[in-house]
CSV table of C-alpha atoms and ligand atoms in Angstrom, one decimal:
chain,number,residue,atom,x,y,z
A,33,UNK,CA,-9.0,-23.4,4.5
A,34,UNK,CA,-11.0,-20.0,5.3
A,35,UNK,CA,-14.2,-19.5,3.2
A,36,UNK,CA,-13.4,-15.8,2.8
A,37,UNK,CA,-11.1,-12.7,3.9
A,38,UNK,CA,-12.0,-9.2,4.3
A,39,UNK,CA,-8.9,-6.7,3.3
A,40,UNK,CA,-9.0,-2.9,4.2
A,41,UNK,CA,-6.3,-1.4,2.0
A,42,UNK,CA,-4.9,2.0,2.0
A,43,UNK,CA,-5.5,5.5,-0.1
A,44,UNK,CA,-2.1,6.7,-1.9
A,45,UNK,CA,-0.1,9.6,-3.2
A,46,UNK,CA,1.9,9.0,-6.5
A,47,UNK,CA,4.5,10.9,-7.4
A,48,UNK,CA,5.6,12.9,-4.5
A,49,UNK,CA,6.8,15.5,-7.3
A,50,UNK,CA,9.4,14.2,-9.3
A,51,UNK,CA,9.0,10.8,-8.6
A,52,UNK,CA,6.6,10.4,-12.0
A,53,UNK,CA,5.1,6.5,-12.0
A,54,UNK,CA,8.4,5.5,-9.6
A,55,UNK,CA,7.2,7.1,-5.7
A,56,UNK,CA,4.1,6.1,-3.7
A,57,UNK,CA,3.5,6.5,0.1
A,58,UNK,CA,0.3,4.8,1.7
A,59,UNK,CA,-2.0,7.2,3.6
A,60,UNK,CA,-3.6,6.9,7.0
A,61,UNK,CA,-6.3,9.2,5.7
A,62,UNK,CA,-9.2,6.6,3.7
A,63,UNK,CA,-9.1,2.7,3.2
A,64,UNK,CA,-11.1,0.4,1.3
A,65,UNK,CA,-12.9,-2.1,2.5
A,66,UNK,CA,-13.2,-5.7,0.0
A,67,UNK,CA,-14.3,-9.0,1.5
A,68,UNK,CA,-13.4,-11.8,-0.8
A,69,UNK,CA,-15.6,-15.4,-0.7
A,70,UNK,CA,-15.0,-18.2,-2.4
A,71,UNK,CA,-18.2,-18.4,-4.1
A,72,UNK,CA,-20.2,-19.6,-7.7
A,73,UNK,CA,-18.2,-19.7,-10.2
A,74,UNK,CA,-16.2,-16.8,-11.9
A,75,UNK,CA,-15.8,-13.0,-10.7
A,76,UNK,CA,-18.4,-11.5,-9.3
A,77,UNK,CA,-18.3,-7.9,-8.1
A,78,UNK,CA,-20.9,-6.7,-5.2
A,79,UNK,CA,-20.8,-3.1,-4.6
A,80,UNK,CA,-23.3,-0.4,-4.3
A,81,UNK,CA,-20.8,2.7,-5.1
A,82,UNK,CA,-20.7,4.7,-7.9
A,83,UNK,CA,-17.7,2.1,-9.8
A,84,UNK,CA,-17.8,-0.5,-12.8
A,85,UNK,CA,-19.3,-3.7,-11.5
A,86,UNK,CA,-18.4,-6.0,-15.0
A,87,UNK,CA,-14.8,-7.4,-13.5
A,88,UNK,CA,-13.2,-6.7,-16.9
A,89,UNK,CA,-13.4,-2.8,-16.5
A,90,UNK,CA,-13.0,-2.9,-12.4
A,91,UNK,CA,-9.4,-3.1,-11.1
A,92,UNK,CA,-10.7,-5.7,-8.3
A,93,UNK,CA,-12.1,-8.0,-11.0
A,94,UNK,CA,-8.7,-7.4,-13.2
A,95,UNK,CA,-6.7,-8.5,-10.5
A,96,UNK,CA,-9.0,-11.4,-9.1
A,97,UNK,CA,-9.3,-13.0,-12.8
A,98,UNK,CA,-5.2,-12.5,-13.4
A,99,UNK,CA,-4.5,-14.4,-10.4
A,100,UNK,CA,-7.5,-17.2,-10.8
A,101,UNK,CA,-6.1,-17.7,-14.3
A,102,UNK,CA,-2.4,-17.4,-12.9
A,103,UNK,CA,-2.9,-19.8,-9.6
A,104,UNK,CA,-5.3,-22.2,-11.1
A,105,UNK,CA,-8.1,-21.6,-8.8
A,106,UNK,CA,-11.5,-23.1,-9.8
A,107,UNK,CA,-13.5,-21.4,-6.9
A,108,UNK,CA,-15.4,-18.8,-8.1
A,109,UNK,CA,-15.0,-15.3,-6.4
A,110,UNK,CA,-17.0,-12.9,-5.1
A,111,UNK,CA,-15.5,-9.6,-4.4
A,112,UNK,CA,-17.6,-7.3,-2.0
A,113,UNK,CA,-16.2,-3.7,-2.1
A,114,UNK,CA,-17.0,-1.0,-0.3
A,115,UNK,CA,-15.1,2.3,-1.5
A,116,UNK,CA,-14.3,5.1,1.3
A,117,UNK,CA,-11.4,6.4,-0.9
A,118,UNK,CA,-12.9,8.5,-3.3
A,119,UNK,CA,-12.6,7.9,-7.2
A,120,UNK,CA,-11.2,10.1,-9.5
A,121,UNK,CA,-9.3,12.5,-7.3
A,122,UNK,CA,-5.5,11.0,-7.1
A,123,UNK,CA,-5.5,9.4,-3.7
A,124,UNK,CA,-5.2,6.1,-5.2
A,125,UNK,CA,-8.6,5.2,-5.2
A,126,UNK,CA,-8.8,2.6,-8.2
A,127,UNK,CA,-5.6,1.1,-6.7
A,128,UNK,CA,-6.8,0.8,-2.9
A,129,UNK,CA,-9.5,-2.1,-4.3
A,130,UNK,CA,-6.7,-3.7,-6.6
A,131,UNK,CA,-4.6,-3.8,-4.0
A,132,UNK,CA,-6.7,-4.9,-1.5
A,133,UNK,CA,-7.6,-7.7,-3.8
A,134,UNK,CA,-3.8,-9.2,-4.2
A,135,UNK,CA,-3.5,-9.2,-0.8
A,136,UNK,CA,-6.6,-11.1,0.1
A,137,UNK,CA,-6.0,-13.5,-2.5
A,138,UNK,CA,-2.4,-14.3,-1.6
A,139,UNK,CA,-4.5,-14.9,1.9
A,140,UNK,CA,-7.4,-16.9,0.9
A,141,UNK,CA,-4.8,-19.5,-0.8
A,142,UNK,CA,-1.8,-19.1,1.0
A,143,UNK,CA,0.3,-18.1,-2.2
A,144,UNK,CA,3.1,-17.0,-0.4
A,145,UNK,CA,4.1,-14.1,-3.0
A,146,UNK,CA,6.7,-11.7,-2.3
A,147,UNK,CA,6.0,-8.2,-2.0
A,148,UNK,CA,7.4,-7.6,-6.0
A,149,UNK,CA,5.0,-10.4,-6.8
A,150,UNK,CA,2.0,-8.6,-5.1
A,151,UNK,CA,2.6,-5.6,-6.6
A,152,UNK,CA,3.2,-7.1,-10.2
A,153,UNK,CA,-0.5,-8.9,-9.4
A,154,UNK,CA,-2.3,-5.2,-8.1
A,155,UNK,CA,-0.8,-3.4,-11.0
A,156,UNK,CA,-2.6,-5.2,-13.6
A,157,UNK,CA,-5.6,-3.4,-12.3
A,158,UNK,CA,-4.5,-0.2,-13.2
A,159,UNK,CA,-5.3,-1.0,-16.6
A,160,UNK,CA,-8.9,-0.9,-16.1
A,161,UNK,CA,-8.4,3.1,-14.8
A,162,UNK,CA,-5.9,4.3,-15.9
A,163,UNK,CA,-5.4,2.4,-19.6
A,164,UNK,CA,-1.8,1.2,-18.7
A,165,UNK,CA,-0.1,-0.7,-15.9
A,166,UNK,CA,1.3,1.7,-13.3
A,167,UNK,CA,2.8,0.6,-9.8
A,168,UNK,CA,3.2,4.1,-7.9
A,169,UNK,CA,0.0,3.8,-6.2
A,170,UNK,CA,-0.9,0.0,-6.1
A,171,UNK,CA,2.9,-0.6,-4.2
A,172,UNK,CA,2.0,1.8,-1.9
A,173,UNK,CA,-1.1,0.4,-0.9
A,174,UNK,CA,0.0,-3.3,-0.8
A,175,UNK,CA,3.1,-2.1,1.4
A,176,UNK,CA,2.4,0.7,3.3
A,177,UNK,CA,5.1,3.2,3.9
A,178,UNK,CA,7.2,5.0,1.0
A,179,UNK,CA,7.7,2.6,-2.2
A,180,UNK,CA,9.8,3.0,-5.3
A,181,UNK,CA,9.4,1.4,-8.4
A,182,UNK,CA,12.0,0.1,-10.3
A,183,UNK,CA,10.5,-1.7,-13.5
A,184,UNK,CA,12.1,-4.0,-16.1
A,185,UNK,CA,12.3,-6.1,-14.1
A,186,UNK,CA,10.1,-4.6,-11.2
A,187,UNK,CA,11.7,-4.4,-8.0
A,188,UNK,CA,9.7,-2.6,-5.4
A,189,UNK,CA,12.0,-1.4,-2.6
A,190,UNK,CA,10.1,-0.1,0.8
A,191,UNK,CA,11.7,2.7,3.0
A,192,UNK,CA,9.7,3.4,6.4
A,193,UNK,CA,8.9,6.6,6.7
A,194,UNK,CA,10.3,9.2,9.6
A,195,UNK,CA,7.7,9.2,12.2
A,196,UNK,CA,7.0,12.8,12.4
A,197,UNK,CA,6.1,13.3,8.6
A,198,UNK,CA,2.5,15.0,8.0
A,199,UNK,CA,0.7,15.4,5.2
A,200,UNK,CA,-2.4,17.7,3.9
A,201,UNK,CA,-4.2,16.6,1.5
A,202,UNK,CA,-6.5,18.7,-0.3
A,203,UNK,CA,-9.4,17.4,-2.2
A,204,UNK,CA,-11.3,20.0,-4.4
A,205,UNK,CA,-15.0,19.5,-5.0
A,206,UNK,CA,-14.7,19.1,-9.0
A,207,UNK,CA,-16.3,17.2,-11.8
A,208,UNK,CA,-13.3,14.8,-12.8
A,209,UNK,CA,-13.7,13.1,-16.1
A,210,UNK,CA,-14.2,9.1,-15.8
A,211,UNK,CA,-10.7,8.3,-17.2
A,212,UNK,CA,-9.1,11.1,-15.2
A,213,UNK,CA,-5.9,9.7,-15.1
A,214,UNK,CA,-5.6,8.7,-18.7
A,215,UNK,CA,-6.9,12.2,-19.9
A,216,UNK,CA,-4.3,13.8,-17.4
A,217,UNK,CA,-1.1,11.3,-18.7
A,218,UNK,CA,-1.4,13.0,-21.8
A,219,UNK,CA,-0.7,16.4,-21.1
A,220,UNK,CA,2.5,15.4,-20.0
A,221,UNK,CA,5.7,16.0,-22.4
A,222,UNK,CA,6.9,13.5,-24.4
A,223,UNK,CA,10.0,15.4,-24.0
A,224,UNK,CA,12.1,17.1,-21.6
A,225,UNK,CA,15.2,19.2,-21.6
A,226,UNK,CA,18.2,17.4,-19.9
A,227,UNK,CA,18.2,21.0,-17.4
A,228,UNK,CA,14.7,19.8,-16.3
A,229,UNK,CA,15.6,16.1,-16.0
A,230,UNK,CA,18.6,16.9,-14.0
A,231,UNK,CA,16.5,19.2,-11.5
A,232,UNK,CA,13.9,16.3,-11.2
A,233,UNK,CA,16.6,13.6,-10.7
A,234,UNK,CA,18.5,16.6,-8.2
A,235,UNK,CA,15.5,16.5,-6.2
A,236,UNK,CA,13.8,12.8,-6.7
A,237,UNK,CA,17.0,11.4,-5.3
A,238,UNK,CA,16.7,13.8,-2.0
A,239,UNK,CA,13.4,12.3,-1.2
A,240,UNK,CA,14.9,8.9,-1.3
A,241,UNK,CA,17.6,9.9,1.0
A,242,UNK,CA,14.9,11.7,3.4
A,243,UNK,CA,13.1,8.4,4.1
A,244,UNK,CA,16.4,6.8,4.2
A,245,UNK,CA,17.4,9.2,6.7
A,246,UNK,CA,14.3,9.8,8.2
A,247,UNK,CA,14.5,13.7,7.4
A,248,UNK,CA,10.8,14.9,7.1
A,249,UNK,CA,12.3,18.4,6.2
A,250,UNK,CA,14.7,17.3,3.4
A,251,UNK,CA,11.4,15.1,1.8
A,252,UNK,CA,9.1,17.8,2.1
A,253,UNK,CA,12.1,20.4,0.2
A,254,UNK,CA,12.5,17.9,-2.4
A,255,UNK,CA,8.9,17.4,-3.6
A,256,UNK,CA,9.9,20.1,-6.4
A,257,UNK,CA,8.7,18.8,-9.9
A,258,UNK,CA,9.9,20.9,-12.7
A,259,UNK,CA,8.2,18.8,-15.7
A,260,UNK,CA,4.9,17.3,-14.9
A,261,UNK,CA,3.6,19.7,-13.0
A,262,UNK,CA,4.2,22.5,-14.8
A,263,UNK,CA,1.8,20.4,-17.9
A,264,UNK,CA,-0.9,19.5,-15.3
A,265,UNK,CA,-1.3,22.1,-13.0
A,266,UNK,CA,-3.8,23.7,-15.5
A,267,UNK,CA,-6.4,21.2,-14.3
A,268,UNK,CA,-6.7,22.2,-11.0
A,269,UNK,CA,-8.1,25.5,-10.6
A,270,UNK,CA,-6.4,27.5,-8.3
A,271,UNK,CA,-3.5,25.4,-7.8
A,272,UNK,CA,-0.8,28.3,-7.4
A,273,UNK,CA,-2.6,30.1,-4.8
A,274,UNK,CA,-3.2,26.5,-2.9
A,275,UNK,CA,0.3,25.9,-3.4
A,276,UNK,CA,1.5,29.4,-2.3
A,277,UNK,CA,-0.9,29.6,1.1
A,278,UNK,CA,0.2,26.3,2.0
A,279,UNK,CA,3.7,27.4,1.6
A,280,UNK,CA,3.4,30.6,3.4
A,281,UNK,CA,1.7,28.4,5.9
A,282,UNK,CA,4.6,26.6,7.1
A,283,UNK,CA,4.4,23.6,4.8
A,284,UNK,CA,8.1,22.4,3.1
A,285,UNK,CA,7.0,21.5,0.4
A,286,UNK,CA,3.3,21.2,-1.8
A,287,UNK,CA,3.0,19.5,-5.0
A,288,UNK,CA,0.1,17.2,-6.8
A,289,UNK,CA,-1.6,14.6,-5.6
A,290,UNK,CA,-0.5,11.7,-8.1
A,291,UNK,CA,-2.7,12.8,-11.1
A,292,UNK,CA,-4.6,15.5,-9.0
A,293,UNK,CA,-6.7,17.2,-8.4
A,294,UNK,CA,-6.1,16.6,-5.2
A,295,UNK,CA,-2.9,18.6,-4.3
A,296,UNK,CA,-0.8,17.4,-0.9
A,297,UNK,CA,1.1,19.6,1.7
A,298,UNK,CA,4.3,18.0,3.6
A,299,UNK,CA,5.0,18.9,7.1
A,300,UNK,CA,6.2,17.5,10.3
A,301,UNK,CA,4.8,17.5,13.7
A,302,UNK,CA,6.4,20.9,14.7
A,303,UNK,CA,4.4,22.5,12.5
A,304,UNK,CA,0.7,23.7,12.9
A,305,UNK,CA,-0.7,21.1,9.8
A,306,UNK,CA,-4.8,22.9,10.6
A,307,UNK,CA,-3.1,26.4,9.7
A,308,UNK,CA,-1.8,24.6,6.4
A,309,UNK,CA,-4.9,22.8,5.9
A,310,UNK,CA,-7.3,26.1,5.9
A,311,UNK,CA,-4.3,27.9,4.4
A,312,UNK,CA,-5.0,25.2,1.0
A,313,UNK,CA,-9.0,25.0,1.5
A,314,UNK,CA,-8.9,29.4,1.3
A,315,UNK,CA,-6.7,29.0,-1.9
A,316,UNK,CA,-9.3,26.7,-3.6
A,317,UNK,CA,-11.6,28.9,-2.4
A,318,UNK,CA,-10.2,31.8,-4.1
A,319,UNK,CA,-10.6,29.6,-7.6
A,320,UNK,CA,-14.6,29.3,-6.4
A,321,UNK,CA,-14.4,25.3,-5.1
A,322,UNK,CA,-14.8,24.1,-1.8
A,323,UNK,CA,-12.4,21.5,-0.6
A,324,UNK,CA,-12.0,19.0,2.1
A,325,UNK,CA,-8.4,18.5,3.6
A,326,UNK,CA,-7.4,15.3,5.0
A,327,UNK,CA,-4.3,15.5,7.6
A,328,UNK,CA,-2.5,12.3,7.7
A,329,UNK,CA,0.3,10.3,8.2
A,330,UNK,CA,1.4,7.6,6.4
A,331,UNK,CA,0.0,4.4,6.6
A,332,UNK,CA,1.5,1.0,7.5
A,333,UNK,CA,-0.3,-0.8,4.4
A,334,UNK,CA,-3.3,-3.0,4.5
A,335,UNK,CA,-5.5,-4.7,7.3
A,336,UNK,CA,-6.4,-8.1,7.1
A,337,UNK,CA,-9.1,-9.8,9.0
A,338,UNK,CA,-10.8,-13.4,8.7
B,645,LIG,P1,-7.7,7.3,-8.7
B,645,LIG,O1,-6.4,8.0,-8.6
B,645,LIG,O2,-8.7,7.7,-7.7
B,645,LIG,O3,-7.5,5.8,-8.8
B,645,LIG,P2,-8.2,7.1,-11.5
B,645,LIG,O4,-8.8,8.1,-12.5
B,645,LIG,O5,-6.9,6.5,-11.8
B,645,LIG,O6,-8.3,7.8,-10.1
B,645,LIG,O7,-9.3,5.9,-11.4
B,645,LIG,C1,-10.6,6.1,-11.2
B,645,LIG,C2,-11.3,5.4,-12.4
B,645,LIG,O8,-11.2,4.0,-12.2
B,645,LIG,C3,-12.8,5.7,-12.4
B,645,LIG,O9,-13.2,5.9,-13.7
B,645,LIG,C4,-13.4,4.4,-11.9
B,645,LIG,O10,-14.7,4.2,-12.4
B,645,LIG,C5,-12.5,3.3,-12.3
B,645,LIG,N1,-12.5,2.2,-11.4
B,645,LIG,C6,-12.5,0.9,-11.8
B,645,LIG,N2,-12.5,0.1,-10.8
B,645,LIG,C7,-12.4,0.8,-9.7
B,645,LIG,C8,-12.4,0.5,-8.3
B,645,LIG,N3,-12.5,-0.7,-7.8
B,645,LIG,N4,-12.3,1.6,-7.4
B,645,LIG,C9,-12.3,2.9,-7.9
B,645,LIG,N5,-12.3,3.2,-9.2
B,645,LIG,C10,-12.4,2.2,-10.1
């Protein structure tokens, strides 16, 4: 059996709008990089960026020691990571190592887990960022392509995404708080008027039918939320103005970036996605932030290599 694996594992959107903790699509924009070896004993984590390097508070080491523990396996682990995706900024960044490192497991031993299985292993991670288990983004990267989550039980259902879709995803230059996501999960409403849930199930459900049709335009209409980002949006400064230039720019639809700030533009190919792009970086501009927009596609899920 292989001494070690080396996994590079996708960035993410969450949410796609109304979609809350249930959409993910994987990214052809950033990917990290984690090299598993069997080595020592225990969990150690190697990694010279700016992330927790105790496994109990990194969602690499979460997921390594769940499946040790789960699997029986004596061998200790060392998990090398080396972050591109950047922390903090909802593209899935926590999620990308955690995800990464259920893969490369399942690998290393030969565990033969279903996708639902992989998943349920990468989401355990998520507790270490985001202070409860969420599957959105780690499905995504796992996969690849468009994912809902079903929970209770969890059921992960893939849908390939048309090939024409784009994406522009900006990424503000901002301070974000270490436990962003927690901090920006409780803003949100406890509750919501059955108008509003209507709307967001109106529109969810034509985003599922887009990827099952392959109907870039129909997806990038429907990423309408009318509940969470209404409660979030205040986080992001200049939002509206990012939102309305991208708009105005030719983009279907514009919402948040999982739990922001990043904020993510969808187009197709017959539309000009640099005119969006500098459309979104002039809006944060307006609010005083530079901003770096990725365009994108979406990504066929993780790389693995010997
Ligand atoms: P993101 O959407 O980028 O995952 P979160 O706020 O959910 O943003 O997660 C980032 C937080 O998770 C940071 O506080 C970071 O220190 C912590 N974290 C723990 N392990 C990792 C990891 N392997 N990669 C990235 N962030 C991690």
């Amino acid at each position: 059996m292989a001494k070690s694996v080396t996994v590079r594992a996708p960035c993410s959107t969450a949410n796609l709008g109304p979609g809350f903790d249930v959409f993910g699509m994987a990214l052809d924009a950033l990917y990290d990089n984690v090299i598993l070896t069997k080595k020592g004993k225990g969990v150690v984590i190697v990694s010279s960026d700016n992330i927790p390097l105790s496994p109990s508070k990194n969602t690499a080491g979460l997921v390594v020691s769940a499946m040790k523990k789960e699997f029986k396996i004596t061998d200790g682990i060392e998990i090398k990571i080396k972050k591109n995706v950047p922390a903090g900024f909802g593209m899935g960044s926590s999620a990308a190592s955690a995800a990464a490192c259920a893969v490369g497991l399942n690998k290393l031993y030969n565990l033969k887990l279903t996708d639902t299985e992989l998943v349920e292993f990468a989401g355990i991670g998520e507790k270490a960022s985001a202070g409860t288990i969420h599957y959105d983004n780690v499905a995504a990267s796992a996969l690849g392509g468009f994912v809902v989550v079903k929970t209770k039980p969890l059921n992960v259902v893939k849908i390939q995404p048309p090939n024409d879709l784009v994406l522009c995803v900006a990424v503000p230059e901002l301070k974000v708080p270490a436990k962003k996501t927690k901090v920006s999960r409780g803003v949100i409403p406890k509750k919501v008027s059955l108008s509003d849930m209507v709307k967001n199930i109106s529109n969810a459900s034509a985003i599922v039918a887009g990827f099952s049709e392959k109907n870039s335009e129909l997806i990038g209409r429907s990423v309408q939320d009318v509940i969470v980002e209404p409660a979030r949006k205040h986080m992001i400064p200049g939002f509206d103005k990012v939102k309305k230039n991208a708009m105005a720019a030719g983009a279907y639809g514009v919402t948040i970036s999982g739990a922001g700030p990043s904020v993510i533009a969808f187009t197709d190919k017959k539309h000009d996605a640099k005119k969006i792009s500098n459309a979104m970086k002039r809006g944060f501009k307006a609010a005083k932030k530079k901003s770096e927009v990725f365009i994108c596609k979406p990504s066929k899920g993780p790389i693995i290599k010997r």
